[in-house]
mmCIF file of C-alpha atoms in Angstrom:
data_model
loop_
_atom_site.group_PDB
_atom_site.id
_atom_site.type_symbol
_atom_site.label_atom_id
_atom_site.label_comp_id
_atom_site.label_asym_id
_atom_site.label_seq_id
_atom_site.Cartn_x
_atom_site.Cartn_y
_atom_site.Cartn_z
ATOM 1 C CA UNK S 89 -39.520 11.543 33.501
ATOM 2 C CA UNK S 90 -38.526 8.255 31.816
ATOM 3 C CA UNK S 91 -34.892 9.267 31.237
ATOM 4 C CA UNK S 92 -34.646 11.206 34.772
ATOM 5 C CA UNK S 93 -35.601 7.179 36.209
ATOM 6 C CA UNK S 94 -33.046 5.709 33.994
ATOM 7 C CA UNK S 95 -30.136 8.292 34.884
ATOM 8 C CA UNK S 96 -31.225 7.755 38.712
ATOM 9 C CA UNK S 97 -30.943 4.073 38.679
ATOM 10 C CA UNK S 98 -27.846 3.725 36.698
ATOM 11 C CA UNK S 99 -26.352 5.815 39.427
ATOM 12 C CA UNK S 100 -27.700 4.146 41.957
ATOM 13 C CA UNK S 101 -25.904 0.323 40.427
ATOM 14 C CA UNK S 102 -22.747 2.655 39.620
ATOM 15 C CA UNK S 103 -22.147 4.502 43.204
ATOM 16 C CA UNK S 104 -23.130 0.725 44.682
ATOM 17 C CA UNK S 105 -20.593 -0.968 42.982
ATOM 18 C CA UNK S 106 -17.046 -1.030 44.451
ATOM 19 C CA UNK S 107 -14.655 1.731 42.514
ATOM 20 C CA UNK S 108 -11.699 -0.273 42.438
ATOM 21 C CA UNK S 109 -14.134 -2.903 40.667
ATOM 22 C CA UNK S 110 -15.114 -0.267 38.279
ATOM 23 C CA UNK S 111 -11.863 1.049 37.800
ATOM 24 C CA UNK S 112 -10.596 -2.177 36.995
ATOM 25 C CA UNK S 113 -12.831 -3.194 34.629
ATOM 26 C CA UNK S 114 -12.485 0.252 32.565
ATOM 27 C CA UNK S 115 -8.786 -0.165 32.553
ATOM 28 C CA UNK S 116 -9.126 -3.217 31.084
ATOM 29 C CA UNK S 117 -11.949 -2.350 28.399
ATOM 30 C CA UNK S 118 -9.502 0.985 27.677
ATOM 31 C CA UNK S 119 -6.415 -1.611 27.050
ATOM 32 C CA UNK S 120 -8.432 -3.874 24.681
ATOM 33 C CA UNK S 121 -9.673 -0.633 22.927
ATOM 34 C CA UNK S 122 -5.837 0.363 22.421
ATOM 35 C CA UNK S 123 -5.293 -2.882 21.597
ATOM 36 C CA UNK S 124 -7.668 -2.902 18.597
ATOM 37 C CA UNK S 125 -7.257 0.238 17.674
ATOM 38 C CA UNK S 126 -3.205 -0.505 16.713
ATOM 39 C CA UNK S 127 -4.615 -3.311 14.755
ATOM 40 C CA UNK S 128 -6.978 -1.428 13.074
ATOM 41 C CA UNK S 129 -3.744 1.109 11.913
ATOM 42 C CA UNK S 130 -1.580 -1.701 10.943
ATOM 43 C CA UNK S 131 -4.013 -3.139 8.928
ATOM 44 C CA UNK S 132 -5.093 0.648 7.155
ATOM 45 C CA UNK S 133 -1.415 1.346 7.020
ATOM 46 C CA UNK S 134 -1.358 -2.434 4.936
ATOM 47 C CA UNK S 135 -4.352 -1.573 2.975
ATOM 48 C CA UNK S 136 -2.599 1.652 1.719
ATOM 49 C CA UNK S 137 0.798 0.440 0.961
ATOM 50 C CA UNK S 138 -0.913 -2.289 -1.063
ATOM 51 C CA UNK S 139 -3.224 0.421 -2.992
ATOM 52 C CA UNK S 140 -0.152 2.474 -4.069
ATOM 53 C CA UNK S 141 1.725 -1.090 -5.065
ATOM 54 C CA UNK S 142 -1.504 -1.446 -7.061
ATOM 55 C CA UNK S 143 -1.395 2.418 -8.483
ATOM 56 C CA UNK S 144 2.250 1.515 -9.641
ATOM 57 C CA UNK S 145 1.566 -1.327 -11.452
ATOM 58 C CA UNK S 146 -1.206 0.176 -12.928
ATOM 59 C CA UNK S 147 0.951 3.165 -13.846
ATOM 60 C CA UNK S 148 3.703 0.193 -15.989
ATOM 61 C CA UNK S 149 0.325 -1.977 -17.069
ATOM 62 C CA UNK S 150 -0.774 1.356 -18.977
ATOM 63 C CA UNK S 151 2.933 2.514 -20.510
ATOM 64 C CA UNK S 152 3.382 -1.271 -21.640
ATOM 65 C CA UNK S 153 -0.361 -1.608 -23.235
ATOM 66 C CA UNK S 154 0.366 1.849 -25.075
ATOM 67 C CA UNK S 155 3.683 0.784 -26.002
ATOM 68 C CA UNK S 156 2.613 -2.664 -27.223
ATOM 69 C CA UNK S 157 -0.560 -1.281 -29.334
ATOM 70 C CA UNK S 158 1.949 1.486 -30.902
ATOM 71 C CA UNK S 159 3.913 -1.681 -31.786
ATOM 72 C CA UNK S 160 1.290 -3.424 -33.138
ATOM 73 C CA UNK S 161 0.599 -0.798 -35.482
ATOM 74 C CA UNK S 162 3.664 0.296 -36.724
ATOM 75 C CA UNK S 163 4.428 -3.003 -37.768
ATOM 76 C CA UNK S 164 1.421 -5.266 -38.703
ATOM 77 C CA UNK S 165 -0.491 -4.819 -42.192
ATOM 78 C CA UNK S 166 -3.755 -6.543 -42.202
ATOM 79 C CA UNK S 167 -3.394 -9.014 -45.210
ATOM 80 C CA UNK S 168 -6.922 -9.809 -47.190
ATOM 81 C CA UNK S 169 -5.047 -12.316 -49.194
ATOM 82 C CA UNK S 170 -3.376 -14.297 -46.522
ATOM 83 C CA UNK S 171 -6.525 -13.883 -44.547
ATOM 84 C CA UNK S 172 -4.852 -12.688 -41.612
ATOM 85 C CA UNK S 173 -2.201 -9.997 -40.030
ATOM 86 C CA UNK S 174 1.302 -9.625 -41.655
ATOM 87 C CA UNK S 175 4.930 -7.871 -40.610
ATOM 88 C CA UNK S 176 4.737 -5.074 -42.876
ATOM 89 C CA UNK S 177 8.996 -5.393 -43.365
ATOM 90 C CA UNK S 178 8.066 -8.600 -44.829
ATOM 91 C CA UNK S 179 5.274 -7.423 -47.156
ATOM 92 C CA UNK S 180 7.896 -4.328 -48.179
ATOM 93 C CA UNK S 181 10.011 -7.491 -48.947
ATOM 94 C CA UNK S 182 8.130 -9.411 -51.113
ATOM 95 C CA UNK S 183 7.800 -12.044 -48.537
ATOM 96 C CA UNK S 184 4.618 -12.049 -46.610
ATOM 97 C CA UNK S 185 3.944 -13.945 -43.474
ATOM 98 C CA UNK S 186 1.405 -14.246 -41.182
ATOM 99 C CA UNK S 187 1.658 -12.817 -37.993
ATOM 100 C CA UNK S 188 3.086 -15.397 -35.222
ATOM 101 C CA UNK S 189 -0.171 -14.843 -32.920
ATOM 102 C CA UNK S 190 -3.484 -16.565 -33.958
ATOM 103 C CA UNK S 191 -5.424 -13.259 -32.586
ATOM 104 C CA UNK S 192 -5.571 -10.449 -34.456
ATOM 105 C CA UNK S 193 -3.730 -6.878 -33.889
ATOM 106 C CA UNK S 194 -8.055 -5.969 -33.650
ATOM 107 C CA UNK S 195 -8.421 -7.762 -30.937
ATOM 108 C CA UNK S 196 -5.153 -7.386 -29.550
ATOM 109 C CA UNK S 197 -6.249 -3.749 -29.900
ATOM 110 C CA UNK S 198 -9.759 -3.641 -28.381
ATOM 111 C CA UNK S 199 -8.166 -5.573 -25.225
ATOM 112 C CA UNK S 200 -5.769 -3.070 -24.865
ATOM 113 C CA UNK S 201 -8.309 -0.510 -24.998
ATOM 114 C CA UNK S 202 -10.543 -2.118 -22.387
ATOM 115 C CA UNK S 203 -8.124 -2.503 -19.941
ATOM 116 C CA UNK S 204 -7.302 1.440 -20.593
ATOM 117 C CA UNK S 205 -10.405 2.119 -19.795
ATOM 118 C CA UNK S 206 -10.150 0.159 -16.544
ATOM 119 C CA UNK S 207 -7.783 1.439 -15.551
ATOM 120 C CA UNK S 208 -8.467 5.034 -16.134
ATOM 121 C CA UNK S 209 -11.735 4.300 -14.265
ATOM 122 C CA UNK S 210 -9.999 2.552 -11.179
ATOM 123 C CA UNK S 211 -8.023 5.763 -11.165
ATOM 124 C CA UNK S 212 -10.850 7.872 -10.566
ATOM 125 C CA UNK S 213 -12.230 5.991 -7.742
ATOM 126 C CA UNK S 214 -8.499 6.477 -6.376
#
């Protein structure tokens, strides 16, 4: 009964008001809907661009980190006596130096590796 009373006075305040009124006022409410909803695209249509920018660059971040850690190893000794990472062309040599970086290829390394993993999880939620 409750809803039947509801339905009957909302017609009642609808078929009382003036149609052009009503009209009116939908027309407008439809154009601010339209209105927001081409927002709402261009700003998905953003969003999406920007995700496969950030796919890309994900994409270089992970050839660069693999290149850089191959690198790494092919041509850095760890050193014991010079307490510390050396060219292995130098140590071949006879003349062993310390690599230029203060960190070491191990952390370079587990860095790397984390970021990987990052980015091989941000993949899956892709």
């Amino acid at each position: 009964m409750e809803e039947s009373e509801f339905f009957k006075k909302k017609l009642a305040r609808i078929s009382s008001e003036d149609p052009r009124k009503v009209l009116k006022r939908d027309k407008i409410i439809v154009s601010d809907l339209r209105r927001e909803n081409e927002e709402l695209k261009l700003q998905i249509q953003k969003l999406l661009k920007n995700n496969q920018q950030l796919a890309k660059l994900a994409e270089v971040l992970e050839e660069k980190i693999m290149k850089l850690t191959e690198d790494m190893r092919k041509n850095y000794v760890y050193s014991y006596e010079h307490g510390g990472w050396v060219e292995k062309e130098s140590m071949d040599k006879g003349k062993v130096e310390l690599a230029p970086s203060m960190l070491s290829v191990d952390t370079i390394n587990n860095q790397l590796s984390e970021i990987l993993r990052m980015i091989k999880k941000q993949r899956r939620n892709v």
